[in-house]
Amino acid sequence: MDRSARLASLRRIIETNKVASQDMLLKLLQDEGYIVTQATLSRDLKHLKVGKIPDGKGGYLYTYSDSANKGGSDKSLAEDFKRGYIGIDFSGNMAVVKTLPRHASTVAFAIDNLHIKEIVGTVAGDDTILILPKDGVKRQELIHSLKSRIPGFTENL
Amino acid sequence: MDRSARLASLRRIIETNKVASQDMLLKLLQDEGYIVTQATLSRDLKHLKVGKIPDGKGGYLYTYSDSANKGGSDKSLAEDFKRGYIGIDFSGNMAVVKTLPRHASTVAFAIDNLHIKEIVGTVAGDDTILILPKDGVKRQELIHSLKSRIPGFTENL
DNA sequence: CATAACATTGTAAAAATATACAGTATTATA
DNA sequence: TATAATACTGTATATTTTTACAATGTTATG
């Protein structure tokens, strides 16, 4: 099942490109290997609460508005996290999160946007994320901070 | 000239109602006495940078996003000004601007962001704005500075 | 005044977007 | 296992939105 990976790509595409129509989005998705119909894309956009607004230069622009997604965001971020999460390990002071294939960027995005104060940032590959803890944060403190922000989080499944 | 008044109403309608389609907006505008075609409405929405966004409850919603209109160009700021502006008067060294109901904050925002050097700042109520001129700036100088930055500005309508 | 440039609008049509419906697959439940 | 409930999708269509074009009016300019 590819839907959540597709949604993650879609979000990234919209956040990093100026796209004026669903047809154009369809092509960009295609470039990443996702072949769907316009109908499905329309549904995906609705799911992500992506809006279409005039760009002030005579055209239109699809936008992923954080504010539109703010309400209840922690909840859906935690869901994003759990959807892809497999397990966590440590290497030196860094945490290594394993995810389902292609889910790394979505999970990392969720971590970033939960704004956990013990975490400085993340780096995501395809199924692996590096979490960079703030200076002096111990492994157990990091685990605890994740537990406190992601209901049902456990160290390993 | 009805257009700017219509745009003001349109904006207020959108800010205070949950509207799902242009047809619905058309009816609300009608209720206020503005009879236009859907084509004109579409153009108006483009002008105001009003977007259509999924509401998270299965429907869609027209939204006037401040952020979309934030980095307003001088041109659109001047338009905001003129859309709400009624007249200007003086009290002591301060200028008192009257606006359409509820337009004070928009007009004041426009004045602030035009960064007129003769103006220190503004205070806005609901339909009234106080402009605080810089020390030593005379009434006529203030008027002149407004004229120079807001095409078509006149002291009273 | 005449003419040009610009602004606003409706009509009609094109283009873009949303969705009803049906089909498939997956998961849950008796 | 059989049945029901849920999730996801494509097809075809309906709905919605945008725009080309022409008409009208307004403002600027010679």
PDB file of C-alpha atoms in Angstrom, chain B residues 7-128:
ATOM      1  CA  LEU B   7     -14.704  43.853  -2.948  1.00  0.00           C
ATOM      2  CA  ALA B   8     -14.882  45.080   0.623  1.00  0.00           C
ATOM      3  CA  SER B   9     -18.191  43.341   1.164  1.00  0.00           C
ATOM      4  CA  LEU B  10     -16.877  40.229  -0.453  1.00  0.00           C
ATOM      5  CA  ARG B  11     -13.930  40.155   1.858  1.00  0.00           C
ATOM      6  CA  ARG B  12     -16.083  40.662   4.902  1.00  0.00           C
ATOM      7  CA  ILE B  13     -18.482  37.959   3.792  1.00  0.00           C
ATOM      8  CA  ILE B  14     -15.639  35.529   3.360  1.00  0.00           C
ATOM      9  CA  GLU B  15     -14.075  36.411   6.683  1.00  0.00           C
ATOM     10  CA  THR B  16     -17.305  35.958   8.584  1.00  0.00           C
ATOM     11  CA  ASN B  17     -18.954  33.030   6.828  1.00  0.00           C
ATOM     12  CA  LYS B  18     -18.114  29.523   5.817  1.00  0.00           C
ATOM     13  CA  VAL B  19     -18.748  29.526   2.119  1.00  0.00           C
ATOM     14  CA  ALA B  20     -18.184  26.488  -0.052  1.00  0.00           C
ATOM     15  CA  SER B  21     -18.762  27.677  -3.604  1.00  0.00           C
ATOM     16  CA  GLN B  22     -18.881  30.737  -5.761  1.00  0.00           C
ATOM     17  CA  ASP B  23     -22.566  30.209  -6.318  1.00  0.00           C
ATOM     18  CA  MET B  24     -23.114  30.533  -2.611  1.00  0.00           C
ATOM     19  CA  LEU B  25     -20.974  33.655  -2.494  1.00  0.00           C
ATOM     20  CA  LEU B  26     -22.983  35.038  -5.343  1.00  0.00           C
ATOM     21  CA  LYS B  27     -26.133  34.718  -3.268  1.00  0.00           C
ATOM     22  CA  LEU B  28     -24.581  36.342  -0.229  1.00  0.00           C
ATOM     23  CA  LEU B  29     -23.424  39.223  -2.357  1.00  0.00           C
ATOM     24  CA  GLN B  30     -26.901  39.490  -3.768  1.00  0.00           C
ATOM     25  CA  ASP B  31     -28.249  39.829  -0.240  1.00  0.00           C
ATOM     26  CA  GLU B  32     -26.135  42.940   0.102  1.00  0.00           C
ATOM     27  CA  GLY B  33     -27.294  44.333  -3.178  1.00  0.00           C
ATOM     28  CA  TYR B  34     -24.417  43.360  -5.420  1.00  0.00           C
ATOM     29  CA  ILE B  35     -25.620  41.571  -8.500  1.00  0.00           C
ATOM     30  CA  VAL B  36     -22.829  40.250 -10.632  1.00  0.00           C
ATOM     31  CA  THR B  37     -22.128  37.155 -12.666  1.00  0.00           C
ATOM     32  CA  GLN B  38     -20.063  34.257 -11.450  1.00  0.00           C
ATOM     33  CA  ALA B  39     -17.332  35.265 -13.886  1.00  0.00           C
ATOM     34  CA  THR B  40     -16.926  38.617 -12.223  1.00  0.00           C
ATOM     35  CA  LEU B  41     -16.914  36.963  -8.836  1.00  0.00           C
ATOM     36  CA  SER B  42     -14.131  34.667  -9.934  1.00  0.00           C
ATOM     37  CA  ARG B  43     -12.142  37.722 -10.948  1.00  0.00           C
ATOM     38  CA  ASP B  44     -12.893  39.441  -7.676  1.00  0.00           C
ATOM     39  CA  LEU B  45     -11.659  36.442  -5.743  1.00  0.00           C
ATOM     40  CA  LYS B  46      -8.494  36.410  -7.751  1.00  0.00           C
ATOM     41  CA  HIS B  47      -8.018  40.070  -7.034  1.00  0.00           C
ATOM     42  CA  LEU B  48      -8.406  39.549  -3.291  1.00  0.00           C
ATOM     43  CA  LYS B  49      -6.256  36.425  -3.366  1.00  0.00           C
ATOM     44  CA  VAL B  50      -9.026  34.435  -1.845  1.00  0.00           C
ATOM     45  CA  GLY B  51      -8.310  30.731  -1.887  1.00  0.00           C
ATOM     46  CA  LYS B  52     -10.412  27.621  -1.684  1.00  0.00           C
ATOM     47  CA  ILE B  53      -9.227  25.118   0.863  1.00  0.00           C
ATOM     48  CA  PRO B  54     -10.541  21.764   2.110  1.00  0.00           C
ATOM     49  CA  ASP B  55     -12.150  22.333   5.498  1.00  0.00           C
ATOM     50  CA  GLY B  56     -11.199  18.984   6.951  1.00  0.00           C
ATOM     51  CA  LYS B  57     -14.829  18.003   7.313  1.00  0.00           C
ATOM     52  CA  GLY B  58     -15.419  16.774   3.816  1.00  0.00           C
ATOM     53  CA  GLY B  59     -16.100  20.123   2.259  1.00  0.00           C
ATOM     54  CA  TYR B  60     -14.346  23.185   0.951  1.00  0.00           C
ATOM     55  CA  LEU B  61     -14.013  26.684   2.222  1.00  0.00           C
ATOM     56  CA  TYR B  62     -13.139  30.048   0.738  1.00  0.00           C
ATOM     57  CA  THR B  63     -10.535  31.807   2.828  1.00  0.00           C
ATOM     58  CA  TYR B  64      -9.007  35.228   2.824  1.00  0.00           C
ATOM     59  CA  SER B  65      -5.542  34.520   4.065  1.00  0.00           C
ATOM     60  CA  ASP B  66      -3.653  37.403   5.552  1.00  0.00           C
ATOM     61  CA  SER B  67      -0.424  35.571   4.927  1.00  0.00           C
ATOM     62  CA  ALA B  68      -1.146  35.324   1.231  1.00  0.00           C
ATOM     63  CA  ASN B  69      -1.679  39.052   1.206  1.00  0.00           C
ATOM     64  CA  LYS B  70       1.113  39.814   3.676  1.00  0.00           C
ATOM     65  CA  GLY B  71       4.125  40.960   1.728  1.00  0.00           C
ATOM     66  CA  GLY B  72       1.740  43.320   0.055  1.00  0.00           C
ATOM     67  CA  SER B  73       3.120  45.423  -2.721  1.00  0.00           C
ATOM     68  CA  ASP B  74       2.663  49.160  -2.491  1.00  0.00           C
ATOM     69  CA  LYS B  75       0.072  48.765  -5.190  1.00  0.00           C
ATOM     70  CA  SER B  76      -2.123  46.353  -3.259  1.00  0.00           C
ATOM     71  CA  LEU B  77      -1.604  48.271  -0.028  1.00  0.00           C
ATOM     72  CA  ALA B  78      -2.857  51.393  -1.721  1.00  0.00           C
ATOM     73  CA  GLU B  79      -5.838  49.420  -2.936  1.00  0.00           C
ATOM     74  CA  ASP B  80      -6.549  48.202   0.575  1.00  0.00           C
ATOM     75  CA  PHE B  81      -6.406  51.787   1.699  1.00  0.00           C
ATOM     76  CA  LYS B  82      -8.793  53.060  -0.898  1.00  0.00           C
ATOM     77  CA  ARG B  83     -11.183  50.189  -0.429  1.00  0.00           C
ATOM     78  CA  GLY B  84     -11.929  51.220   3.131  1.00  0.00           C
ATOM     79  CA  TYR B  85     -11.139  54.918   3.149  1.00  0.00           C
ATOM     80  CA  ILE B  86     -13.850  57.482   3.674  1.00  0.00           C
ATOM     81  CA  GLY B  87     -12.160  60.694   4.709  1.00  0.00           C
ATOM     82  CA  ILE B  88      -9.503  62.386   6.779  1.00  0.00           C
ATOM     83  CA  ASP B  89      -9.615  65.105   9.395  1.00  0.00           C
ATOM     84  CA  PHE B  90      -7.321  66.559  11.989  1.00  0.00           C
ATOM     85  CA  SER B  91      -7.351  66.898  15.732  1.00  0.00           C
ATOM     86  CA  GLY B  92      -4.385  68.765  17.094  1.00  0.00           C
ATOM     87  CA  ASN B  93      -1.355  67.358  15.409  1.00  0.00           C
ATOM     88  CA  MET B  94      -3.000  64.034  14.782  1.00  0.00           C
ATOM     89  CA  ALA B  95      -4.875  62.932  11.697  1.00  0.00           C
ATOM     90  CA  VAL B  96      -8.147  61.076  12.080  1.00  0.00           C
ATOM     91  CA  VAL B  97      -9.111  58.755   9.266  1.00  0.00           C
ATOM     92  CA  LYS B  98     -12.664  57.491   8.916  1.00  0.00           C
ATOM     93  CA  THR B  99     -13.168  54.172   7.206  1.00  0.00           C
ATOM     94  CA  LEU B 100     -16.007  51.843   6.361  1.00  0.00           C
ATOM     95  CA  PRO B 101     -17.085  49.784   9.376  1.00  0.00           C
ATOM     96  CA  ARG B 102     -14.504  47.132  10.256  1.00  0.00           C
ATOM     97  CA  HIS B 103     -12.029  48.449   7.712  1.00  0.00           C
ATOM     98  CA  ALA B 104      -9.912  50.417  10.147  1.00  0.00           C
ATOM     99  CA  SER B 105      -7.377  47.691  10.814  1.00  0.00           C
ATOM    100  CA  THR B 106      -6.918  46.934   7.143  1.00  0.00           C
ATOM    101  CA  VAL B 107      -6.455  50.569   6.231  1.00  0.00           C
ATOM    102  CA  ALA B 108      -4.125  51.136   9.172  1.00  0.00           C
ATOM    103  CA  PHE B 109      -2.110  48.117   8.168  1.00  0.00           C
ATOM    104  CA  ALA B 110      -1.804  49.580   4.700  1.00  0.00           C
ATOM    105  CA  ILE B 111      -0.621  52.919   6.060  1.00  0.00           C
ATOM    106  CA  ASP B 112       1.919  51.255   8.340  1.00  0.00           C
ATOM    107  CA  ASN B 113       3.300  49.121   5.568  1.00  0.00           C
ATOM    108  CA  LEU B 114       3.629  51.914   3.087  1.00  0.00           C
ATOM    109  CA  HIS B 115       6.348  53.158   5.442  1.00  0.00           C
ATOM    110  CA  ILE B 116       5.620  56.791   4.896  1.00  0.00           C
ATOM    111  CA  LYS B 117       8.439  58.690   6.533  1.00  0.00           C
ATOM    112  CA  GLU B 118       6.203  61.488   7.771  1.00  0.00           C
ATOM    113  CA  ILE B 119       4.184  58.987   9.813  1.00  0.00           C
ATOM    114  CA  VAL B 120       5.367  57.518  13.096  1.00  0.00           C
ATOM    115  CA  GLY B 121       2.548  55.057  13.524  1.00  0.00           C
ATOM    116  CA  THR B 122      -1.183  54.447  13.675  1.00  0.00           C
ATOM    117  CA  VAL B 123      -3.843  53.268  16.087  1.00  0.00           C
ATOM    118  CA  ALA B 124      -6.981  51.641  14.711  1.00  0.00           C
ATOM    119  CA  GLY B 125     -10.451  51.103  16.129  1.00  0.00           C
ATOM    120  CA  ASP B 126     -13.342  49.763  14.110  1.00  0.00           C
ATOM    121  CA  ASP B 127     -13.949  52.580  11.654  1.00  0.00           C
ATOM    122  CA  THR B 128     -11.485  55.154  12.875  1.00  0.00           C
TER     123      THR B 128
END
